[in-house]
Coordinates of C-alpha atoms and ligand atoms in Angstrom, one line a residue:
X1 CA 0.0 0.0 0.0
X2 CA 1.3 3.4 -0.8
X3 CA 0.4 6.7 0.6
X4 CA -0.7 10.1 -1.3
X5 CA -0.8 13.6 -0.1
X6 CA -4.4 15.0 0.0
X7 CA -2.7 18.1 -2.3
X8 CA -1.2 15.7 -4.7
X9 CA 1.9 17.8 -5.5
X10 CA 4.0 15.3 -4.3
X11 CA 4.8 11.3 -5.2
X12 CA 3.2 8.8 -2.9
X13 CA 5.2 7.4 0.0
X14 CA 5.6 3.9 1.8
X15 CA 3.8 3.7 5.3
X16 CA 7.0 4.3 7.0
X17 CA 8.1 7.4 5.2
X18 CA 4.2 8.5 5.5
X19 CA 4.6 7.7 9.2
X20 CA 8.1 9.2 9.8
X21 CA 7.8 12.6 8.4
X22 CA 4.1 13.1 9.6
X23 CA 3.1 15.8 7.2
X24 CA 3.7 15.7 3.7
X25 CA 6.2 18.2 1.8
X26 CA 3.2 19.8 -0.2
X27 CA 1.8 20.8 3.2
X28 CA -0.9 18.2 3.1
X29 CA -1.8 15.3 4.8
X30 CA -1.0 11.3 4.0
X31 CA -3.8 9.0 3.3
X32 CA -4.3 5.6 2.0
X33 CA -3.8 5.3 -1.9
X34 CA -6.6 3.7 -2.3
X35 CA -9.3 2.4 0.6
X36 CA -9.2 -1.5 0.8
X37 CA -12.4 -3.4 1.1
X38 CA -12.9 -4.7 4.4
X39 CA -16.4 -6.6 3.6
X40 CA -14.9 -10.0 2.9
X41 CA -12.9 -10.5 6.2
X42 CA -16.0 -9.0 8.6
X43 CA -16.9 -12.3 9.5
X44 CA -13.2 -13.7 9.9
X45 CA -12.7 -11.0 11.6
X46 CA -15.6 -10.3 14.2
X47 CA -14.4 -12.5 17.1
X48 CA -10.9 -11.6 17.1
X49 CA -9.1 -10.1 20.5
X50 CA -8.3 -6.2 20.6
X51 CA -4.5 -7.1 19.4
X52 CA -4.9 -10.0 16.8
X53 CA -7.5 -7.8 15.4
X54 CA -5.4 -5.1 15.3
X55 CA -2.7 -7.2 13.7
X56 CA -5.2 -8.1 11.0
X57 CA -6.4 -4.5 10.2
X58 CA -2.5 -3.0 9.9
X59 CA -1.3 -6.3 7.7
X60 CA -3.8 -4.5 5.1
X61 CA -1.5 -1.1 5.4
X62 CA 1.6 -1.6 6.9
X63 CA 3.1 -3.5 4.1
X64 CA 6.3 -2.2 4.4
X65 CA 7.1 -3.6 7.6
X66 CA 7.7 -7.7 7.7
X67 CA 4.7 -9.2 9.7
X68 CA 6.7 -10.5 12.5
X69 CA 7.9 -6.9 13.2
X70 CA 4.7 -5.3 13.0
X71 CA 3.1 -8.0 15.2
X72 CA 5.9 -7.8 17.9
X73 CA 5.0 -4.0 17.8
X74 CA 1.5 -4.4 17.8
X75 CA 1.8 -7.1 21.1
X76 CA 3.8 -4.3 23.0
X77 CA 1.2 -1.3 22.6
X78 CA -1.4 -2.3 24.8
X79 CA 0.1 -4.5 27.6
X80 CA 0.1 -1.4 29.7
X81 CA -3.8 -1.1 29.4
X82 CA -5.5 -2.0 33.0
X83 CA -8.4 -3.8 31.3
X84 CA -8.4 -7.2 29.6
X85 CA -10.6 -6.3 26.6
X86 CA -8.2 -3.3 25.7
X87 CA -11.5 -1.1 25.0
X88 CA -14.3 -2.4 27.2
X89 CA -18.1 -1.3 26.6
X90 CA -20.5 -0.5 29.2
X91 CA -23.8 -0.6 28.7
X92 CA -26.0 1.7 30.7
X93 CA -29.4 0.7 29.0
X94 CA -30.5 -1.6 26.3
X95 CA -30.0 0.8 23.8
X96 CA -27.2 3.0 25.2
X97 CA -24.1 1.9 25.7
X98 CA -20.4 3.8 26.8
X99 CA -17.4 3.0 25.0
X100 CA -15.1 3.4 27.3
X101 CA -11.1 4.1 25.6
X102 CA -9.8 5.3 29.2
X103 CA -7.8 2.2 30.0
X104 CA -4.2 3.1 28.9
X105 CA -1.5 4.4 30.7
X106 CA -2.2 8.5 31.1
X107 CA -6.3 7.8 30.6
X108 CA -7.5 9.3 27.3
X109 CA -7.8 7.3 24.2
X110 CA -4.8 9.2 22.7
X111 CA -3.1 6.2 24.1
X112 CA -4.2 4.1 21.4
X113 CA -2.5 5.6 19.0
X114 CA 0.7 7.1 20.7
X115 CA 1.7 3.7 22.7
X116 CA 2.0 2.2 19.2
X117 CA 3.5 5.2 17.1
X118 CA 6.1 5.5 19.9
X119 CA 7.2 1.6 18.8
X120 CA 6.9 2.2 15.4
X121 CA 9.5 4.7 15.8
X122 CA 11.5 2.6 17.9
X123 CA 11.2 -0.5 15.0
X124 CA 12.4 2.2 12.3
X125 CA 15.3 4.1 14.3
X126 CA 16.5 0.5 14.7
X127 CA 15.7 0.2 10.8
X128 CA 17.4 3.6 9.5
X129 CA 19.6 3.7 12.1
X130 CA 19.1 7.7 12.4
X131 CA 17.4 9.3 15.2
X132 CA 14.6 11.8 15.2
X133 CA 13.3 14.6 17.4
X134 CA 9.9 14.7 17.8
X135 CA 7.9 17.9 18.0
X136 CA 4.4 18.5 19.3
X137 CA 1.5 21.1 20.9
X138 CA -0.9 20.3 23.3
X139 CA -4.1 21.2 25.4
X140 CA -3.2 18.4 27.7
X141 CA -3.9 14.8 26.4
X142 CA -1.7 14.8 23.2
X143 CA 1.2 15.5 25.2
X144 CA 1.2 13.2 28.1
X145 CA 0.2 10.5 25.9
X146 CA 3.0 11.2 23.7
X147 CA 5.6 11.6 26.6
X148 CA 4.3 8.0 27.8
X149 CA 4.2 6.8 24.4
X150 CA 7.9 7.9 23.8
X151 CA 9.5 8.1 27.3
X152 CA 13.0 5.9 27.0
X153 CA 12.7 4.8 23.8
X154 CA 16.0 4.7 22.2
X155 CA 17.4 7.3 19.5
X156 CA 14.1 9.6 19.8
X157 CA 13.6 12.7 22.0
X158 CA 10.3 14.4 22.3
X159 CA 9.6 17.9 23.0
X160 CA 6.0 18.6 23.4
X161 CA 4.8 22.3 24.2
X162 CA 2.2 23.4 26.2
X163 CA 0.7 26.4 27.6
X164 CA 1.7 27.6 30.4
X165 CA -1.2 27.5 33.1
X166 CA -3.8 26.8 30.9
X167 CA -4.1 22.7 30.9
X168 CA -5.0 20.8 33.5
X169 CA -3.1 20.2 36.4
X170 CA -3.0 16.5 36.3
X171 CA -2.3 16.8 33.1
X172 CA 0.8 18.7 33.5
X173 CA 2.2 16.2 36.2
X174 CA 1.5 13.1 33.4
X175 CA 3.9 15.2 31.3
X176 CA 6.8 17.0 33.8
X177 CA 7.0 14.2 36.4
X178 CA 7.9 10.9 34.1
X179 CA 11.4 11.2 35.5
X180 CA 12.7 9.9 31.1
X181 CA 15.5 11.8 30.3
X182 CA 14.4 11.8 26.6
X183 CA 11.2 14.1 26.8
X184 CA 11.2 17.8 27.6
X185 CA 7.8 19.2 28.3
X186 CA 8.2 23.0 27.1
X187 CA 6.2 25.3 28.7
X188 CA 5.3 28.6 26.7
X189 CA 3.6 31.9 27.8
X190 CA 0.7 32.1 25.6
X191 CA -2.1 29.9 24.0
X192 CA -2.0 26.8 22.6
X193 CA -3.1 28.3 19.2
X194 CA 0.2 29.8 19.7
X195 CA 2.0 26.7 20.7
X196 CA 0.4 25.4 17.2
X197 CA 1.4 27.9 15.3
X198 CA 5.1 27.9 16.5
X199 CA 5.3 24.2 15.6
X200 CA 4.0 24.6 12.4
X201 CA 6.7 27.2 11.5
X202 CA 9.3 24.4 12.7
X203 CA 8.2 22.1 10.4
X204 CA 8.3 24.4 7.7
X205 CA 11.7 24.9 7.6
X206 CA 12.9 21.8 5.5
X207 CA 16.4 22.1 6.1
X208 CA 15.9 21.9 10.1
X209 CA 13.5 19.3 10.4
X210 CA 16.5 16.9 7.7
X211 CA 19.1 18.1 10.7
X212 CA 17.1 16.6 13.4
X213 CA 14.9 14.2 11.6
X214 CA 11.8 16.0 12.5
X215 CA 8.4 13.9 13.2
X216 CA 5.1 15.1 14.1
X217 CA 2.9 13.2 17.0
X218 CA 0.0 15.2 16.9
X219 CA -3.3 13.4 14.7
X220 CA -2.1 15.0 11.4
X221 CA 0.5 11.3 11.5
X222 CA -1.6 9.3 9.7
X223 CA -0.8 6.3 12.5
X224 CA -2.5 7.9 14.9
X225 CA -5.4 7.5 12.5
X226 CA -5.5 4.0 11.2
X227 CA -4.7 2.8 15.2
X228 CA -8.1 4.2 16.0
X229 CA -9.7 2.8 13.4
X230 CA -9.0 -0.6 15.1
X231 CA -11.4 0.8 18.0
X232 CA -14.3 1.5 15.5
X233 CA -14.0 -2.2 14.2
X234 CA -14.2 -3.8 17.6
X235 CA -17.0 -1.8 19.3
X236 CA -18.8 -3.0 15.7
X237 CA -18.2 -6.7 16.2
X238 CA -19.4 -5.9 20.0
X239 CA -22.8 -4.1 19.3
X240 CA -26.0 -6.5 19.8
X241 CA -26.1 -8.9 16.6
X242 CA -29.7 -7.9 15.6
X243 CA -29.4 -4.0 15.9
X244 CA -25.6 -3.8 14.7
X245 CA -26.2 -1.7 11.8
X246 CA -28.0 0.7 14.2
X247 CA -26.3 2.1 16.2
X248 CA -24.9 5.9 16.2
X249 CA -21.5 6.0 17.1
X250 CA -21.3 9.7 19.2
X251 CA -17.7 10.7 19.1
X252 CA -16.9 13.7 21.4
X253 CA -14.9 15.8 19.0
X254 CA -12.1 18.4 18.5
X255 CA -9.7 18.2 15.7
X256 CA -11.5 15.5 14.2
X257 CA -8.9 12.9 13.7
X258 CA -10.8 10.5 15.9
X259 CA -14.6 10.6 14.6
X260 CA -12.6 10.6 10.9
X261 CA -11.1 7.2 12.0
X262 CA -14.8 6.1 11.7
X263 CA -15.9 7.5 8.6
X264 CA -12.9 6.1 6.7
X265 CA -13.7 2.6 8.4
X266 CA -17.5 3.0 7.2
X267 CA -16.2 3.7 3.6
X268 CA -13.7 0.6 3.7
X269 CA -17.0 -1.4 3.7
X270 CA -18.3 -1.7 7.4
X271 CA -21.8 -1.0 7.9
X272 CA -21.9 1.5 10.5
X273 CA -24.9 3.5 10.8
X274 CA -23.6 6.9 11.2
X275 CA -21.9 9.4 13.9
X276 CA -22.7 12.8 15.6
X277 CA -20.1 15.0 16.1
X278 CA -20.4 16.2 20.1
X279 CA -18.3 19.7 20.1
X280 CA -18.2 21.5 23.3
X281 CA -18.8 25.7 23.5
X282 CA -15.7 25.4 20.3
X283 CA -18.5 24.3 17.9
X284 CA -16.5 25.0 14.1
X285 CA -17.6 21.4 13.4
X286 CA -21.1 21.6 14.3
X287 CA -21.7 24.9 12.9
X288 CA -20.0 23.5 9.6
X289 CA -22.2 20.4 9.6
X290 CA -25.8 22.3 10.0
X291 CA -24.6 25.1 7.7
X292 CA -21.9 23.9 5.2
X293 CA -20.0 27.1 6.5
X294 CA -16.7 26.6 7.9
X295 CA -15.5 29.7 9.9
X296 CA -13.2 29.8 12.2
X297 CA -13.8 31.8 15.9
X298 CA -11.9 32.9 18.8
X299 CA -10.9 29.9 21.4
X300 CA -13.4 30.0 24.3
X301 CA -11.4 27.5 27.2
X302 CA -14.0 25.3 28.3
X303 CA -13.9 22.6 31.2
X304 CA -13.3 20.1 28.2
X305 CA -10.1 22.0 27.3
X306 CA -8.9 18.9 24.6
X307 CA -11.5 19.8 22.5
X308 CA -10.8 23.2 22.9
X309 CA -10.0 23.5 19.1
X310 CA -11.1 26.2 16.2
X311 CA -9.3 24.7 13.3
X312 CA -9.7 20.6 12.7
X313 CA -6.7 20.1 10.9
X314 CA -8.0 16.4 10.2
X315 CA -10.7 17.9 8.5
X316 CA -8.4 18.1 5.4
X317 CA -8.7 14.7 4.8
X318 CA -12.3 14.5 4.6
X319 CA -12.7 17.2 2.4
X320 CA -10.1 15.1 0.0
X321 CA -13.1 12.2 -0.5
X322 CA -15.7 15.2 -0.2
X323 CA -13.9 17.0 -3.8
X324 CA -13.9 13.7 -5.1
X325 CA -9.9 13.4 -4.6
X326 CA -9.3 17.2 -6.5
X327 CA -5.8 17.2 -5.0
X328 CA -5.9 21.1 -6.0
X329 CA -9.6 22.2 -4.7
X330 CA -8.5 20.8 -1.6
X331 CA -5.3 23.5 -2.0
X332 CA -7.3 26.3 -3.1
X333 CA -10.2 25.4 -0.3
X334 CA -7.7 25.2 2.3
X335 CA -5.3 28.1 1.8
X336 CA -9.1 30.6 1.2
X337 CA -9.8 29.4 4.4
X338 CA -6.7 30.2 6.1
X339 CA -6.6 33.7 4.6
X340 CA -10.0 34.8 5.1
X341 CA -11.5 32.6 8.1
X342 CA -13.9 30.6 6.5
X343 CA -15.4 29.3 3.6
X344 CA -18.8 28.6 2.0
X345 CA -19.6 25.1 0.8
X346 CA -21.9 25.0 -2.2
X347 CA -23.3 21.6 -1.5
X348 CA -21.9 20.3 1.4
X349 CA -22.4 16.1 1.4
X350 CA -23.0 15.7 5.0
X351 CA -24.4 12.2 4.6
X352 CA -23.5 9.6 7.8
X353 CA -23.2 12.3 10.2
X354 CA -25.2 14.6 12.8
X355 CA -23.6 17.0 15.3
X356 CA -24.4 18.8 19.1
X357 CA -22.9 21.6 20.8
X358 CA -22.4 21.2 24.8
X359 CA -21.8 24.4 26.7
X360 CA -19.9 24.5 29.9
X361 CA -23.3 24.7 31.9
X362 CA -24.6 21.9 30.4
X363 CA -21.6 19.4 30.8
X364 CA -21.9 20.0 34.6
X365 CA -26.0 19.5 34.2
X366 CA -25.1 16.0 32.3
X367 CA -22.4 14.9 34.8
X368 CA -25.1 15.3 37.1
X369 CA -27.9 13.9 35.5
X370 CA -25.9 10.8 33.9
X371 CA -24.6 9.9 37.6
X372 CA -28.3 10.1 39.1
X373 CA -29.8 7.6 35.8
X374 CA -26.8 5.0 35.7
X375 CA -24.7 5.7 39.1
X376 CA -21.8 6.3 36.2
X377 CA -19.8 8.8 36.1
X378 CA -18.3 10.9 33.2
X379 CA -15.7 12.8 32.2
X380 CA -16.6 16.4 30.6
X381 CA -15.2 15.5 27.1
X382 CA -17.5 12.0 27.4
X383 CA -20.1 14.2 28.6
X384 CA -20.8 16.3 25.1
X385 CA -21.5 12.7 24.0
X386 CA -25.2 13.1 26.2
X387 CA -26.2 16.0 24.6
X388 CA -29.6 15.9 22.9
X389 CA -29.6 12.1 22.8
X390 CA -32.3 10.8 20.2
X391 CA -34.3 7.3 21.1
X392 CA -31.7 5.8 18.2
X393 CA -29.8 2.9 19.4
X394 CA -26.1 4.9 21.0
X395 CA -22.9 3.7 21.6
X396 CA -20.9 6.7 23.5
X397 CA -17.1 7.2 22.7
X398 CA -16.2 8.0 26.4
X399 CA -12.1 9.7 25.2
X400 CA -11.0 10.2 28.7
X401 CA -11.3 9.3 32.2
X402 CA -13.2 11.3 35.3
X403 CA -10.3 11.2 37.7
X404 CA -8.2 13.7 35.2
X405 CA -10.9 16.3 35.5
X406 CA -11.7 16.4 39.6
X407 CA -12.0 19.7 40.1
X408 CA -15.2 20.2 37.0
X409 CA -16.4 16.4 38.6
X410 CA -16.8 17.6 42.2
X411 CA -18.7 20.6 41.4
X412 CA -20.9 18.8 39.5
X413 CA -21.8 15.8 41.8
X414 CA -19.5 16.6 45.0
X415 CA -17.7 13.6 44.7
X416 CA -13.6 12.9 44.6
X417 CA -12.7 10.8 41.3
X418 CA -9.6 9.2 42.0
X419 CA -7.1 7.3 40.0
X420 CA -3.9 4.9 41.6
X421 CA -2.1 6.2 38.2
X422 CA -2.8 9.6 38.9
X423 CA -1.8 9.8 42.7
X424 CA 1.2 8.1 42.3
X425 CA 2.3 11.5 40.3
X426 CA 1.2 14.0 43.3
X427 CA 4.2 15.3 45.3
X428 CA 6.7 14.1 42.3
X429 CA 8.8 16.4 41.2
X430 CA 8.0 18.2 38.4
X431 CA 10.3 19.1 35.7
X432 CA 9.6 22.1 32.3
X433 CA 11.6 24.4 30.4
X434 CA 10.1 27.9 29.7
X435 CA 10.5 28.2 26.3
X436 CA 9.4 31.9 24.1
X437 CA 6.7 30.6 21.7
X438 CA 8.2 31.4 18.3
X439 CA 10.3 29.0 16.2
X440 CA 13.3 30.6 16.1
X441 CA 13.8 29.6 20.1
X442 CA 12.5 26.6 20.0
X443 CA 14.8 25.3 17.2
X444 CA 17.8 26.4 19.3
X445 CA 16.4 24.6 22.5
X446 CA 16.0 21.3 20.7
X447 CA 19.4 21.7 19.2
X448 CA 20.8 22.2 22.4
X449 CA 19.1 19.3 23.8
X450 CA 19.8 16.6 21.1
X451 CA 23.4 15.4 21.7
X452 CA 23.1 12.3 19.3
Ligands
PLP1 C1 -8.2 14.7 22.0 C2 -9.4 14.6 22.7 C3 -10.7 14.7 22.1 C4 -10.8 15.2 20.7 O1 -10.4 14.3 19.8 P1 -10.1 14.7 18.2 O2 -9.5 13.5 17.6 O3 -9.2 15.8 18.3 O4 -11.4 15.1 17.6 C5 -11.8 14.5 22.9 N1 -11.7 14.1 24.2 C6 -10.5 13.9 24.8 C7 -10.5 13.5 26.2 C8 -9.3 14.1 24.1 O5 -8.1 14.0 24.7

């Protein structure tokens, strides 16, 4: 299988290259050459284990890598999940059911994708024998996922910024206290819209990113992508045999990389029914998806600060099927957008999906009102998921869990969510580097912390 940019100014890649240089050298994103057809290996496939069906799903795009490799790597990225079935569902009705993808080792289901890219860079340092630096920006669960995902690994060093003050506190100890000498959690003064846009300017200069061997972590690396997809097929396999085609899947939603993980599984052949898009108060997606207008909007910090996002930059790759794989529209769509703030679709084809909008008021009213029904308790990303909930048959992504959000939990229900991963942080010490958010000094901080 070989990988295209969404632009198509650029030849098409191997899954390695696609995975090791994260964004492509036209600007746009990597995606499958062509979709394969899962149809014929549903039934083969519906009874497999979280890992072998993993293993099945990444023998159809990893073909780069020899099977025993890939399988080895696979094996190692979800022993450290503290649940058996990997991603466990909970039903809280008939018809309503919680998926819950909070089991890995800093609680959000960035995990999925970040325990395994972390040994796929492992396998190809060993590979290539060259090292690499990552580089990434976060509102909290990228980065400690990608610290744990990365921490010790041989020949990479991560350097994830953050803004200062402005993330969660247990969030900030899952990234300052891991004690790895490889990861250096970069605190900036600012937003992290200007975190973002500081990396960005990294990776556009070509001849840095060659020095260090630059890679990007956050969900424009198309692993991060296809290992969610993995998620999508097994809750599938999991849903009720006579009402499995439907079910809503009701993805809480932010830069859109993971609900996109389950529209590109419905178009490789599996019969989902369709998804709603749960934004919080930052609602570009929902406005797009009742209006067809994309425009963007001032950050408004919310108590579900990783969806805290104006500009989906998976979005790109959706509009790539949407123009009917016009490499150039998708150029000329993009780059209006970015210079004027939004942009008008004509007909926008919003088949298989539905959207919400959850203000901060109303997450607190569903933590509430969900623990009262079901004596469960949700985190305030999960939470969006509740919002307006038709009498369809539901399965609820739940992305993180409640004990990394106790402060917006007690207020809501007056209880004290607690976590064994998350108190053995407290009292740690913590350790940042202040960085200035523009590229210039960020560039000379990483070369001063490489060394290879
Ligand atoms: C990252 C994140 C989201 C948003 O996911 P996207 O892939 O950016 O849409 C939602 N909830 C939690 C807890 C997250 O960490």
């Amino acid at each position: 299988m070989e990988y295209i940019s969404t632009r198509k100014q650029v030849p098409s890649v191997t899954f390695s290259k696609a995975v090791e240089h994260g964004l492509a050298p036209d600007g746009g994103l990597y995606i499958p050459q062509v979709l394969p057809d899962l149809k014929p290996f549903l039934n083969q496939w519906s009874t497999l284990s979280y890992t072998e069906l993993c293993k099945a799903f990444f023998t159809q795009f990893a073909t780069d890598i020899p099977k025993d490799e890939l399988y080895d790597i696979i094996d190692r990225s979800y022993v450290n999940f503290d649940n058996p079935e990997i991603a466990p569902i909970r039903k809280l009705k008939d018809d309503l059911l919680v998926f819950e993808l909070f089991h890995g080792p800093t609680l959000a289901f960035k995990d999925f994708a970040l325990q395994f890219l972390g040994n796929l860079y492992e396998y190809q340092i060993k590979v290539s024998n060259k090292s690499i630096a990552v580089l990434g920006a976060t509102s909290g669960d990228t980065g400690a996922a990608a610290i744990h995902g990365l921490q010790g690994k041989l020949g990479v060093k991560s350097f994830i910024l953050y803004p200062h003050g402005r993330i969660a506190p247990l969030q900030e100890l899952q990234m300052t206290c891991t004690g790895a000498n490889n990861v250096f959690p970069l605190s900036i003064e600012g937003s992290f819209d200007d975190a973002q846009t500081a990396m960005k300017h990294v990776f556009e200069d070509r001849s840095f990113a060659e020095e260090v061997g630059l890679s990007a972590v956050n969900s424009i690396n198309l692993a991060r992508i296809l290992a969610q997809c993995v998620y999508y097929l097994y809750a599938f396999f999991r849903l009720p045999s006579l009402q499995q085609q439907s079910f809503n899947f009701i993805v809480p939603t932010g830069n859109f990389g993971n609900v996109l993980a389950g529209w590109l599984v419905q178009k490789m052949g599996v019969p989902i029914r369709g998804f709603k898009i749960a934004t919080n108060q930052n609602d570009i997606l929902h406005r797009l998806f009742q209006t067809g207008i994309y425009s963007q909007e001032k950050v408004s910090p919310s108590v579900a600060p990783s969806m805290d996002i104006q500009v989906a930059s998976n979005f790109e790759r959706f509009l790539y099927y949407s123009v009917g794989g016009d490499g150039e529209q998708v150029k000329s769509i993009i780059e209006t957008f970015k210079q004027t703030g939004s942009y008008v679709f004509q007909d926008f084809d919003k088949s298989s999906f539905s959207s919400s909008r959850t203000t901060d008021k109303e997450i607190s009213k569903i933590i509430s009102s969900v623990y009262k029904a079901y004596s469960y308790v949700v985190d305030p990303h999960t939470s969006c998921g509740f919002k307006d909930l038709s009498n369809e048959p539901s399965i609820i992504f739940s992305t993180a869990h409640p004990a990394k959000f106790p402060d917006t939990i007690e207020k809501a229900i007056g209880i004290e969510v607690q976590h064994p991963s998350l108190e053995a942080f407290k009292g740690k010490p913590i350790v940042n580097y202040s960085v200035e958010p523009n590229p210039e000094a960020i560039k000379a901080f990483m070369r001063n912390h490489i060394n290879f």
